[in-house]
Short mmCIF file of C-alpha atoms and ligand atoms in Angstrom, two decimals:
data_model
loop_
_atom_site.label_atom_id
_atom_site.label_comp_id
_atom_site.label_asym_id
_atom_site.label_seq_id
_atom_site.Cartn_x
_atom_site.Cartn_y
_atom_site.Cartn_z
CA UNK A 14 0.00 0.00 0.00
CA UNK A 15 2.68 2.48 1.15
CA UNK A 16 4.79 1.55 -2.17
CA UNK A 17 1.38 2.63 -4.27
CA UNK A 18 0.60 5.71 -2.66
CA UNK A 19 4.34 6.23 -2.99
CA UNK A 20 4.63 5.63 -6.84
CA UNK A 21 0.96 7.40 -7.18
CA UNK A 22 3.08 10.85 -5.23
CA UNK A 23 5.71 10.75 -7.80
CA UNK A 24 3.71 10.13 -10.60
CA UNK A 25 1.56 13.18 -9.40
CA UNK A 26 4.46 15.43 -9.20
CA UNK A 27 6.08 14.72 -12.15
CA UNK A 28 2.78 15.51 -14.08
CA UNK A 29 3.23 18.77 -15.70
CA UNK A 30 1.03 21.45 -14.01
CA UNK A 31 -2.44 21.21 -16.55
CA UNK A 32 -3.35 24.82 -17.42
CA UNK A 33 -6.43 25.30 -19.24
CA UNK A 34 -5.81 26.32 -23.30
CA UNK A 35 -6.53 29.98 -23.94
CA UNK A 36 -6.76 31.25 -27.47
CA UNK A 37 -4.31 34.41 -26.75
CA UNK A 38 -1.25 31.74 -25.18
CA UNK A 39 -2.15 28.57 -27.02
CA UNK A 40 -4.33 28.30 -29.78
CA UNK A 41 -3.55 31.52 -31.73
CA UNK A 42 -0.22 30.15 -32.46
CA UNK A 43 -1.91 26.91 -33.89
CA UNK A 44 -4.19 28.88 -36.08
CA UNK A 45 -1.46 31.22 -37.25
CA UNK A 46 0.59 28.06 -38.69
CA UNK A 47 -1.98 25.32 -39.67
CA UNK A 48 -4.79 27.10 -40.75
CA UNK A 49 -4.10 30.95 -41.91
CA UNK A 50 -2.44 30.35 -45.11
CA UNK A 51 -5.90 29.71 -46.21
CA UNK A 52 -8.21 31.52 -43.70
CA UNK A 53 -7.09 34.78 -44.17
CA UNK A 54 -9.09 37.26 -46.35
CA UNK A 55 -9.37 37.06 -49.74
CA UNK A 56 -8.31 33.45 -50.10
CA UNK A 57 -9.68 30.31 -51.21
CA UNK A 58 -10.81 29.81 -47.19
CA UNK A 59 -14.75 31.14 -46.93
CA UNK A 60 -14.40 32.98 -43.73
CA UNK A 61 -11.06 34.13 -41.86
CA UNK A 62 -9.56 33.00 -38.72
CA UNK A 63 -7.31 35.95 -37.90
CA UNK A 64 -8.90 36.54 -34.48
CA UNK A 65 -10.40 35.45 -31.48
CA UNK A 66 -13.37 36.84 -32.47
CA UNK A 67 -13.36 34.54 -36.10
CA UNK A 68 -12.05 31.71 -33.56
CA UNK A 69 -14.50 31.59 -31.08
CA UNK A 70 -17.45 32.03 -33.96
CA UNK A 71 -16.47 29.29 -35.47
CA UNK A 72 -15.54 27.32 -32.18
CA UNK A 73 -18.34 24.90 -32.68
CA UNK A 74 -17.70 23.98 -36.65
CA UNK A 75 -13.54 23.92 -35.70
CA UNK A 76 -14.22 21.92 -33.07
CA UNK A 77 -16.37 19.09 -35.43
CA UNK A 78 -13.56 19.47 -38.24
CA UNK A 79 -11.04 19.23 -36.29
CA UNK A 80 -12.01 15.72 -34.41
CA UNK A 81 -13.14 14.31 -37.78
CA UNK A 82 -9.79 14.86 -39.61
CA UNK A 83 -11.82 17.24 -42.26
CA UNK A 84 -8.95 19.75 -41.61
CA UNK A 85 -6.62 21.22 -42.02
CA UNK A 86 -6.80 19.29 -45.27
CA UNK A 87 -3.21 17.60 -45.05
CA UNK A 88 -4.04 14.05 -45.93
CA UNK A 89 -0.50 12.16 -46.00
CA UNK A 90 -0.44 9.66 -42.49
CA UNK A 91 2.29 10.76 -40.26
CA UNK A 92 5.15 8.49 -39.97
CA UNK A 93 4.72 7.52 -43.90
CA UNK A 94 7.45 9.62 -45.51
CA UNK A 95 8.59 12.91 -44.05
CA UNK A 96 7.42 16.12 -46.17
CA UNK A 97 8.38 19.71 -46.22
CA UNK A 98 5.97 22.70 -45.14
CA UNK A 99 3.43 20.00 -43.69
CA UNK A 100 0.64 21.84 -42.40
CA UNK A 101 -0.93 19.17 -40.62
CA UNK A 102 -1.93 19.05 -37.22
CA UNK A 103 -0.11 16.78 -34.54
CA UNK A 104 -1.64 14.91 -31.25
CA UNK A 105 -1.02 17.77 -29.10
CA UNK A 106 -2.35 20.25 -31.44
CA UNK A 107 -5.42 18.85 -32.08
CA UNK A 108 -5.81 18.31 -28.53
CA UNK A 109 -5.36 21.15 -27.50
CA UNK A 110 -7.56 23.01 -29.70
CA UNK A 111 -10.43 20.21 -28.60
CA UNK A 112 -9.56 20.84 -24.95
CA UNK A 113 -9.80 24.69 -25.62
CA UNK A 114 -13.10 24.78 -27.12
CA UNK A 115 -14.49 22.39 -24.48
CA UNK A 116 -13.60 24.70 -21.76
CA UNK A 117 -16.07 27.15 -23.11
CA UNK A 118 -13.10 28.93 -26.03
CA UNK A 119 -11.81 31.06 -23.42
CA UNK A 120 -9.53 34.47 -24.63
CA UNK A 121 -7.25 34.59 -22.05
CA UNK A 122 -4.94 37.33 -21.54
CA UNK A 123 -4.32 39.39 -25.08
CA UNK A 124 -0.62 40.18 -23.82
CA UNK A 125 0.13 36.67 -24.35
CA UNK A 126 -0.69 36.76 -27.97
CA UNK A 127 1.82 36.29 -30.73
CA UNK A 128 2.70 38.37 -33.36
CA UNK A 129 1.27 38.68 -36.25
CA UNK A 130 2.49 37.02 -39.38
CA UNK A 131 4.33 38.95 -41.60
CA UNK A 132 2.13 39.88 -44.56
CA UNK A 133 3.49 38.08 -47.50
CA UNK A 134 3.41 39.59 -51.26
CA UNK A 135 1.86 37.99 -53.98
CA UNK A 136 4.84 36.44 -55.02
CA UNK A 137 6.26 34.41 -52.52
CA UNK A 138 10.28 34.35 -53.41
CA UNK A 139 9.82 37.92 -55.16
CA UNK A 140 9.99 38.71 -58.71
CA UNK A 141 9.42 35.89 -61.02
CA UNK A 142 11.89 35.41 -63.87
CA UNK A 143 9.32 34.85 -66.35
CA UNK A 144 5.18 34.93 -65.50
CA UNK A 145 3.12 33.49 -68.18
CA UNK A 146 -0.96 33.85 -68.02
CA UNK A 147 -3.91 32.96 -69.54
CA UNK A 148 -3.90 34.60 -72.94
CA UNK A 149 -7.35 35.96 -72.03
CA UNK A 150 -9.91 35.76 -69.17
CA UNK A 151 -12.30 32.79 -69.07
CA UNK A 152 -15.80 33.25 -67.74
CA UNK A 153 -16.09 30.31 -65.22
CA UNK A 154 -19.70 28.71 -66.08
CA UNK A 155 -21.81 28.42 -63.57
CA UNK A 156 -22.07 24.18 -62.37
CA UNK A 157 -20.23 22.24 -59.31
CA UNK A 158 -17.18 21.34 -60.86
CA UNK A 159 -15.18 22.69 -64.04
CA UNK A 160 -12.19 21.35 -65.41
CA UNK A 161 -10.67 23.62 -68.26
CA UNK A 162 -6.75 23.23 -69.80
CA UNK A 163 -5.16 26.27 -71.27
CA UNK A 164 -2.64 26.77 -73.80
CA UNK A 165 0.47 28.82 -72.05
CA UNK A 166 2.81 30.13 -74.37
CA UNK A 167 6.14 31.24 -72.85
CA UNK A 168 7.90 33.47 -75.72
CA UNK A 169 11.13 31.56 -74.25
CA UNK A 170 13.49 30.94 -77.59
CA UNK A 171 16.22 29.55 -75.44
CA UNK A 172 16.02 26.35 -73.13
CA UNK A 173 15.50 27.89 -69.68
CA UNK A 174 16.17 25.69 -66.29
CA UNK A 175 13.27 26.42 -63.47
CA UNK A 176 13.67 25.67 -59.84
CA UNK A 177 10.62 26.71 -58.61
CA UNK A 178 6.68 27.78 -59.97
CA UNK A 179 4.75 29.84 -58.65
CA UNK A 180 0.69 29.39 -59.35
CA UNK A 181 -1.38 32.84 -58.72
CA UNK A 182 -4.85 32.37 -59.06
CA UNK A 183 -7.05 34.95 -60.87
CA UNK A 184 -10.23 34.46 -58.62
CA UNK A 185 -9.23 32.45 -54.84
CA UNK A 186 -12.84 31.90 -54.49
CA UNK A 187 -13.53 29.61 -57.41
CA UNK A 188 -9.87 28.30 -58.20
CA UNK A 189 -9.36 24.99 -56.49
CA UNK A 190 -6.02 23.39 -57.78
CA UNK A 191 -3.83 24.22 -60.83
CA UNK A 192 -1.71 21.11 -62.73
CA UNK A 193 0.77 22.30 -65.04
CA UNK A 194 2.27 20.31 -67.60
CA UNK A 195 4.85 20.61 -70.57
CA UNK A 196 3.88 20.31 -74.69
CA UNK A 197 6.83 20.42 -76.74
CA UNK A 198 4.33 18.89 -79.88
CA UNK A 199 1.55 21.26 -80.34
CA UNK A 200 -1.03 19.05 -78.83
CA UNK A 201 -2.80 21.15 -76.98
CA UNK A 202 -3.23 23.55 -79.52
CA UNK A 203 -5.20 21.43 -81.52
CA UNK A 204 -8.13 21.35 -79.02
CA UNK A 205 -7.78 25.08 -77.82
CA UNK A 206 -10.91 27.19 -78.10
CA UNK A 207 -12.50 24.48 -79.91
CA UNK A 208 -15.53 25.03 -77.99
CA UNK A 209 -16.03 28.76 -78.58
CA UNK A 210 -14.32 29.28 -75.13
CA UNK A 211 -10.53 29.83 -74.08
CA UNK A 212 -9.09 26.57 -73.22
CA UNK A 213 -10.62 23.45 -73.70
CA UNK A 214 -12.34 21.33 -71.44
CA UNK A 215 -9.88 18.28 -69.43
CA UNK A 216 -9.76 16.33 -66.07
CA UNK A 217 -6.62 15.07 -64.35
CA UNK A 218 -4.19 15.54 -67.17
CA UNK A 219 -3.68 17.93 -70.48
CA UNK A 220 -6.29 15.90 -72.39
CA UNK A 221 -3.72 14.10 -74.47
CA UNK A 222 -1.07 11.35 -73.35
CA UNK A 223 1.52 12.42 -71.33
CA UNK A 224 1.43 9.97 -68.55
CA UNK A 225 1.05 6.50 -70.03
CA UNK A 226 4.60 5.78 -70.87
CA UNK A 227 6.41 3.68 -68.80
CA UNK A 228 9.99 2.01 -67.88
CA UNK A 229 12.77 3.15 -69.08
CA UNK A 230 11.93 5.31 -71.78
CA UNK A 231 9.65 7.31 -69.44
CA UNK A 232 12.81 7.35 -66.90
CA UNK A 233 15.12 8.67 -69.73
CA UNK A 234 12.79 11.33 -71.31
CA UNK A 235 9.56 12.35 -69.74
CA UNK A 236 7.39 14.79 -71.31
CA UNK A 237 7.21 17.21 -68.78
CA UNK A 238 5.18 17.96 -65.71
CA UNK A 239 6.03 21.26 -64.06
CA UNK A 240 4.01 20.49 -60.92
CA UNK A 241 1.09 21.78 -59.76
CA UNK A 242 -0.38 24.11 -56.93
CA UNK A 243 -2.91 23.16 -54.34
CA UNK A 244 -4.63 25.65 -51.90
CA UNK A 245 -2.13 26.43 -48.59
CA UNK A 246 1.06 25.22 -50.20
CA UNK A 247 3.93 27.01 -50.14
CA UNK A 248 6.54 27.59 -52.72
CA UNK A 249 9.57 24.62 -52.78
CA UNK A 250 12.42 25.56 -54.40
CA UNK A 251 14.23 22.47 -56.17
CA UNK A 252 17.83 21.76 -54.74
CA UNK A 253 21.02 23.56 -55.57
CA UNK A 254 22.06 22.00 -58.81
CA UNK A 255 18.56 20.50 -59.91
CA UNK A 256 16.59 21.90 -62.69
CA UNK A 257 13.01 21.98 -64.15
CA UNK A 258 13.69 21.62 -68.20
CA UNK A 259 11.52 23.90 -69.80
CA UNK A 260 12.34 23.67 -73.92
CA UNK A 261 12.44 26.86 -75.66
CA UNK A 262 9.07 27.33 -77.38
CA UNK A 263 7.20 25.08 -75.64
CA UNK A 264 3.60 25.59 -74.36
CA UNK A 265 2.46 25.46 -70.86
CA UNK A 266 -0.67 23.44 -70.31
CA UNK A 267 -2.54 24.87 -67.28
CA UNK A 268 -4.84 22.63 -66.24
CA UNK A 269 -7.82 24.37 -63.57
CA UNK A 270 -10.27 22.70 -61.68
CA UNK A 271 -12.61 25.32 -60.83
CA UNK A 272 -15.35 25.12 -57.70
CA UNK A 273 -17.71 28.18 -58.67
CA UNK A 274 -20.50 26.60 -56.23
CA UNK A 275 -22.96 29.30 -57.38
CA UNK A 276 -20.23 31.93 -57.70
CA UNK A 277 -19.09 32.34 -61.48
CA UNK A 278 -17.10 34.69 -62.78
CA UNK A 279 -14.22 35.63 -64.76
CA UNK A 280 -10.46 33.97 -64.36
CA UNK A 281 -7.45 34.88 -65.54
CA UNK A 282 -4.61 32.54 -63.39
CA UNK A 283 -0.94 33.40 -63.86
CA UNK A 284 2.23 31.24 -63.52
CA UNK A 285 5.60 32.71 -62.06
CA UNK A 286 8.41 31.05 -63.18
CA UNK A 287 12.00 31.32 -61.08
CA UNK A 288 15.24 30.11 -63.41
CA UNK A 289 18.23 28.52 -61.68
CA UNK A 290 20.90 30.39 -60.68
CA UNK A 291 23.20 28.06 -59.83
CA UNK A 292 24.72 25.57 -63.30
CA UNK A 293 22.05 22.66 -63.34
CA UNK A 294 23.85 19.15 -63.15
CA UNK A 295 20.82 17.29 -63.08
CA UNK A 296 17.51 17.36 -64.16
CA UNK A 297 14.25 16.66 -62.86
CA UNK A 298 12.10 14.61 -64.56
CA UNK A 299 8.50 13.17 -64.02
CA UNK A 300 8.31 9.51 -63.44
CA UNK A 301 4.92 8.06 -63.39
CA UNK A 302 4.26 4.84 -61.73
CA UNK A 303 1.12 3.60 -63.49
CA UNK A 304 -0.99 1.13 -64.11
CA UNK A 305 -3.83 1.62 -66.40
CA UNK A 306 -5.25 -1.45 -67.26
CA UNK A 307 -7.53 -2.20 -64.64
CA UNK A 308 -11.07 -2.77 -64.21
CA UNK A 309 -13.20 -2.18 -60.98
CA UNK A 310 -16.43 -3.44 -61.52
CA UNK A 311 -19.75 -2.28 -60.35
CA UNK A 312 -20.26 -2.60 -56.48
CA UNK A 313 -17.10 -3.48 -55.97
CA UNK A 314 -15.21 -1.71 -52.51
CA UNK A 315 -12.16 -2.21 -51.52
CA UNK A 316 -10.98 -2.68 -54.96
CA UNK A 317 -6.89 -2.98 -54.91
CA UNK A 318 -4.82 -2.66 -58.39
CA UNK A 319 -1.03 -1.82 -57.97
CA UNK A 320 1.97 -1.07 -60.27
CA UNK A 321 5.41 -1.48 -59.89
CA UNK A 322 8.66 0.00 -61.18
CA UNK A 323 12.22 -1.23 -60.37
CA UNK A 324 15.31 0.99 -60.89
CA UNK A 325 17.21 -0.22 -63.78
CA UNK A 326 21.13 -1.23 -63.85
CA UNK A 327 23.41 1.96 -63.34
CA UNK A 328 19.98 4.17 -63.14
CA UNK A 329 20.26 5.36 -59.53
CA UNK A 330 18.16 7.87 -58.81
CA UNK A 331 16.74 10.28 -56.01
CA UNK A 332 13.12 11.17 -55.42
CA UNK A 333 12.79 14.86 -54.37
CA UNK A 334 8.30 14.98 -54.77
CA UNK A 335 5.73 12.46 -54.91
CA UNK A 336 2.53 13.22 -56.41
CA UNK A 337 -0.25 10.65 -55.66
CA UNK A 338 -3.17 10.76 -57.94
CA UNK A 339 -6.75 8.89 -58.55
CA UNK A 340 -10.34 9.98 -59.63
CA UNK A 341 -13.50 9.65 -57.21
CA UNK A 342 -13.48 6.22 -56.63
CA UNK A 343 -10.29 6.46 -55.02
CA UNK A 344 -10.23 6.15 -51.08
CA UNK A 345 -6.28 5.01 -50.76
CA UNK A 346 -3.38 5.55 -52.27
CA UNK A 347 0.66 3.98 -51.32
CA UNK A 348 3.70 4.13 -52.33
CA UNK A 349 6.23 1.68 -50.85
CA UNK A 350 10.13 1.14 -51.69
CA UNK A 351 11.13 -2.76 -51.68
CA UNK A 352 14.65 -3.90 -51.88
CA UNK A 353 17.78 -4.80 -50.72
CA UNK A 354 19.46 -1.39 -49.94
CA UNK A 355 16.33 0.75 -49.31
CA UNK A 356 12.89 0.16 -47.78
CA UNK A 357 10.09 2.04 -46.64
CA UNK A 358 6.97 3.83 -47.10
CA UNK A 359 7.27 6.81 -49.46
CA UNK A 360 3.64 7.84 -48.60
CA UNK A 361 0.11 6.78 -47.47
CA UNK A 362 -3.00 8.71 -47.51
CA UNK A 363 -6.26 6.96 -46.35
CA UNK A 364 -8.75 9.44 -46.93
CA UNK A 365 -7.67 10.29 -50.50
CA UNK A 366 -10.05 13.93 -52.33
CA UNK A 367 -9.66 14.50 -55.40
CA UNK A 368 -10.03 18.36 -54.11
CA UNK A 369 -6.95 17.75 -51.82
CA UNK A 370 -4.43 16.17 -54.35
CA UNK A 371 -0.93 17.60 -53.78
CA UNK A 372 2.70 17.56 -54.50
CA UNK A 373 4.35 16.59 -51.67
CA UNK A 374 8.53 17.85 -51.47
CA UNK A 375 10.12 15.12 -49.32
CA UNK A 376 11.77 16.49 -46.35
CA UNK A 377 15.47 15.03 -47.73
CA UNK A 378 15.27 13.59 -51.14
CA UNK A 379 14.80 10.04 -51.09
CA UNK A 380 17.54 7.61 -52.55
CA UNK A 381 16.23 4.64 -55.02
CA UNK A 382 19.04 2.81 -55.65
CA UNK A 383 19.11 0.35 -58.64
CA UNK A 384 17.44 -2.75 -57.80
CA UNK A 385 14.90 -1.59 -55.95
CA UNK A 386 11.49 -1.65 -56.84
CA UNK A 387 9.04 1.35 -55.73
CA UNK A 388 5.45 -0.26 -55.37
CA UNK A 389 2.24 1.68 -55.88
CA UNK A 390 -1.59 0.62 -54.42
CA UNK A 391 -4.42 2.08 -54.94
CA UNK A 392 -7.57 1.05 -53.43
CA UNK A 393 -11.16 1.73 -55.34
CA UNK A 394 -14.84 1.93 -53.71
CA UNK A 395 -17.19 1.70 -56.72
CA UNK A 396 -20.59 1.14 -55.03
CA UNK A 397 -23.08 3.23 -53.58
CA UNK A 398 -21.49 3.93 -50.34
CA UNK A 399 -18.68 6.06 -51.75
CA UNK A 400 -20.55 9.38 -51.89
CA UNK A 401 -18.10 11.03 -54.32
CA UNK A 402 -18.89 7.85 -57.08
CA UNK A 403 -20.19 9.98 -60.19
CA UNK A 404 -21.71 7.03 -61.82
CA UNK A 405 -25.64 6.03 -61.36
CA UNK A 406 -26.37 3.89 -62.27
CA UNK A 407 -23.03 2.25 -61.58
CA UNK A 408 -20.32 0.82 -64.61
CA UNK A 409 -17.25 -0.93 -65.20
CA UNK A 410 -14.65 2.09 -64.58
CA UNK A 411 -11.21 2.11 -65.97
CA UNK A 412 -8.61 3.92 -66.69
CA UNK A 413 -9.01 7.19 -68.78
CA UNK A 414 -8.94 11.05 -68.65
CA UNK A 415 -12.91 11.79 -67.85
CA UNK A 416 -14.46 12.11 -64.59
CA UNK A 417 -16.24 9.30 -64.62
CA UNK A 418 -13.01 7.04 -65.49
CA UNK A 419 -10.38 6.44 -62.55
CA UNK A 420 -6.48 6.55 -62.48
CA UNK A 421 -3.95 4.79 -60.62
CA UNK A 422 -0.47 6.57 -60.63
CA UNK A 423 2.15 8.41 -58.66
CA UNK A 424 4.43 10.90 -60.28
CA UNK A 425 7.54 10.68 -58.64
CA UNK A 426 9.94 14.00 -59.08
CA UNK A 427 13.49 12.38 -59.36
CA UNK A 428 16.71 12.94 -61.01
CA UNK A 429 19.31 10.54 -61.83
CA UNK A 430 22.53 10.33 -59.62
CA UNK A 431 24.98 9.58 -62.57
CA UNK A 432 23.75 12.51 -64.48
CA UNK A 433 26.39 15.49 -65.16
CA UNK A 434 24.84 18.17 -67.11
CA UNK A 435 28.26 20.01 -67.00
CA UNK A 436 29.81 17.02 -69.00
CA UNK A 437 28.49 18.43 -72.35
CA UNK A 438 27.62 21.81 -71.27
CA UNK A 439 24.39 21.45 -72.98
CA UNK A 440 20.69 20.58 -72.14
CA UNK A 441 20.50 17.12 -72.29
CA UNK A 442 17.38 17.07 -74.68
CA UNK A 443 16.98 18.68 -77.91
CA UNK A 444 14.05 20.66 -78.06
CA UNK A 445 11.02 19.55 -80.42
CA UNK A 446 10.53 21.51 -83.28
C1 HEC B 513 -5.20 24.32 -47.42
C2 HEC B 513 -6.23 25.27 -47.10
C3 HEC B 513 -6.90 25.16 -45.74
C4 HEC B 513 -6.30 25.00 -44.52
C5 HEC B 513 -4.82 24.89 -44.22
C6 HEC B 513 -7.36 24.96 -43.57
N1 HEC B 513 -8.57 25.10 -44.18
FE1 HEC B 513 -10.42 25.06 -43.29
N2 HEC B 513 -11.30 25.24 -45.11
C7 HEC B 513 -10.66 25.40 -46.32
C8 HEC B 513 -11.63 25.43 -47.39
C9 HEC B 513 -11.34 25.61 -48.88
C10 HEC B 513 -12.90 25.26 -46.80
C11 HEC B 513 -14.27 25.19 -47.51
C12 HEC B 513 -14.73 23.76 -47.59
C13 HEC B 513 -13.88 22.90 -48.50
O1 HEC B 513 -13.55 23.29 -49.63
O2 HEC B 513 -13.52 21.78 -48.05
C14 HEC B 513 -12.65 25.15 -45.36
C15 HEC B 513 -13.65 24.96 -44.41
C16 HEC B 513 -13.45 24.99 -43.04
C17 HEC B 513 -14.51 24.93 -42.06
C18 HEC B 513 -16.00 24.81 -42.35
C19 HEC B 513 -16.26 23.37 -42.67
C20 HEC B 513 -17.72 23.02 -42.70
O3 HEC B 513 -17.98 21.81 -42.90
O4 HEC B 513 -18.57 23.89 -42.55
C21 HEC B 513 -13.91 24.99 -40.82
C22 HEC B 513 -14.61 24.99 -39.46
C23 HEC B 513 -12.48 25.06 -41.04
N3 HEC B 513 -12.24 25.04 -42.40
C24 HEC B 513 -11.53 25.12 -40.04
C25 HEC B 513 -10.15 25.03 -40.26
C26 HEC B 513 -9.18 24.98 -39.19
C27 HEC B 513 -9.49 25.05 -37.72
C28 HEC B 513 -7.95 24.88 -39.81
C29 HEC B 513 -6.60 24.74 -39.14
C30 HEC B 513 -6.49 23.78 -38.07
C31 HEC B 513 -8.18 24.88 -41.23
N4 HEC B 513 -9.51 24.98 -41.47
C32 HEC B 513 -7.17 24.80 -42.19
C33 HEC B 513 -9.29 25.47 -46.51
C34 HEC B 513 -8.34 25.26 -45.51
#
């Protein structure tokens, strides 16, 4: 009994002292770093949370978001790969917002609050090298969802090396995500304002076939991606020495998924575009792991279909992003690395959106060293249940570009470790055309 009440005493006193949350000490600081990037005014947030006035407003709807994982919307697991600029919330965070709002929201004393954070310009590393826009504005129709590509030209008659891309939306309110991609062949062109509108109407990709080759052609000489921006993300600049290839006279394909929800209006989204200033050794290229020959048949959940890609002889390589990426029927999404020399999970959501897709920038780029084998799975809920399912009545889905088909793939940002750009002084592709 003694040795209980004993153990119970020092157990008691080693307990830190429990002091009730306040907003101005403890949960203004939260706020400021997981949730103002996008509940500030004027962005793609619908109401702000710059005070404890917003804060205790909204106590009751933070409070349900925030225990049902709804957001901040940061949807890689912890623990499965390590990622830069996470704005996710941890254990103690979440907690202690919970906590705070169950003790009635309470101010607390306004000398303890932090300051404020410093006002950032529009463009986040300064003045772009190049910015490229929408040729013209594009009146955003009014329906839920509208996906529209359009053609970027860049003026650019030399190769130009990019380390980081900047996405400014025209209109925050309607803009959901922006995908940019590289077309060195006049594709894109071809389907431009066929419609009688700017653009042309796409979903997931450009709207022609960028992302379906594979192995070691794909490894050697991807057509390009040049990333993407999601809502709340913040600029990541590629490594010293790593480059973006952007091919003189190519055409940027801006792909916009726009979320007018009764709010149309016009659109006119620009791209900032930073050049490397240090000599590029190595170049980052796009490698999609894919697999686009599956089915998922009608009522089917839990639907699994995987790919796999090992890394050839002598092709050791370096992953610096990871893109995940499925259509509505997708609830999960992994990424694994198998093999001898390197293992691991490279990243695991389990409550994939479509709305929420990102480009994750590991925290250190991640090695993939010939031999091994990175392993993608994707699991599909094609019945009734899944709420986002766009079907009814339901179909055979598979792969394909339209809404109502699905994807399984992962983009993984890497460069090669063998590659020397300096060797030959050149870029190591010949532009198209
Ligand atoms: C990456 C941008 C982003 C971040 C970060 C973010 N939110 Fe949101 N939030 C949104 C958007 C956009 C909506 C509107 C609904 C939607 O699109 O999902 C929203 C909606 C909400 C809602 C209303 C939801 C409802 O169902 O009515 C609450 C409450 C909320 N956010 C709280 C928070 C809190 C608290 C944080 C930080 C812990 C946070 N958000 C971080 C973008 C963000």
């Amino acid at each position: 009994m003694r040795i209980l009440v004993l153990a119970l005493t020092t157990l008691a006193s080693l307990a830190p002292v429990y002091a009730e949350p306040t907003y101005s000490r403890d949960v203004s600081r939260i706020i400021q770093a997981k949730c103002q990037r996008c509940h500030r005014p004027n962005d793609i947030a619908p109401f702000a949370l710059m005070t404890f006035d917003d804060a205790s407003t909204w106590a009751e709807d933070i409070s349900r978001v925030v225990s049902a994982n709804i957001m901040p919307p940061w949807k890689p697991v912890p623990g499965h790969g390590e990622f830069k600029d996470s704005y996710g919330l941890s254990a103690i965070e979440r907690q202690t917002i919970l906590d705070w709002i169950a003790a009635g929201a309470p101010q607390g004393d306004p000398a303890d609050l932090p300051d404020l954070a410093p006002a950032t310009g529009q463009w986040q590393l300064g003045d772009p090298d190049l910015i490229v826009q929408m040729p013209q504005s594009y009146d955003v129709p009014r329906k839920k969802d509208d996906y529209r590509c359009f053609v970027l030209p860049t003026g650019l008659d030399a190769d130009k090396w990019v380390n980081a891309v900047q996405v400014v939306p025209g209109n925050k309110q309607i803009v959901h995500h922006v995908l940019l991609f590289i077309d060195t062949q006049g594709e894109a062109d071809k389907l431009d304002g066929k419609d009688g509108s700017p653009g042309y109407t796409c979903y997931g990709g450009p709207g022609f076939d960028v992302q379906t080759l594979s192995g070691i052609a794909a490894a050697l000489d991807l057509t390009g991606g040049l990333g993407g921006w999601v809502p709340g993300t913040r600029v990541q600049t590629l490594p010293d020495g790593v480059g973006l290839l952007l091919p003189r006279n190519a055409k940027i394909v801006m792909q916009v998924h726009y979320f007018p929800n009764g709010h149309p209006g016009p659109d006119q989204t620009k791209v900032g575009l930073y050049y490397a200033k240090t000599p590029v050794e190595r170049r980052m290229r796009y490698l999609p792991i894919v697999n686009t020959s599956f089915k998922i048949q009608p009522g089917e959940a839990g639907k699994e279909v995987t790919a796999k890609f090992t890394i050839p002889f002598f092709f050791d390589a370096h992953a610096i992003q990871i893109a995940p990426h499925m259509h509505l029927l997708g609830r999960k999404i992994k990424v694994e690395l198998a093999g001898a020399k390197s293992t691991g999970d490279m990243i695991q959501i389990d409550d994939w959106d479509f709305n929420w897709q990102g480009f994750y920038t590991f925290q250190e780029p991640v090695a993939l060293p010939a031999g091994s084998t990175v392993k993608l799975s994707c699991t599909f809920d094609n019945t009734k249940d899944n709420p986002k399912n766009p079907s009814d009545p339901l179909k055979v889905v598979g792969w394909g570009e339209g809404t109502e088909d699905e994807m399984c793939l992962a983009f993984l940002g890497v460069t090669l470790d063998r590659e020397k750009l300096s060797l030959f002084n050149v870029s190591n592709r010949q532009p198209l055309k």
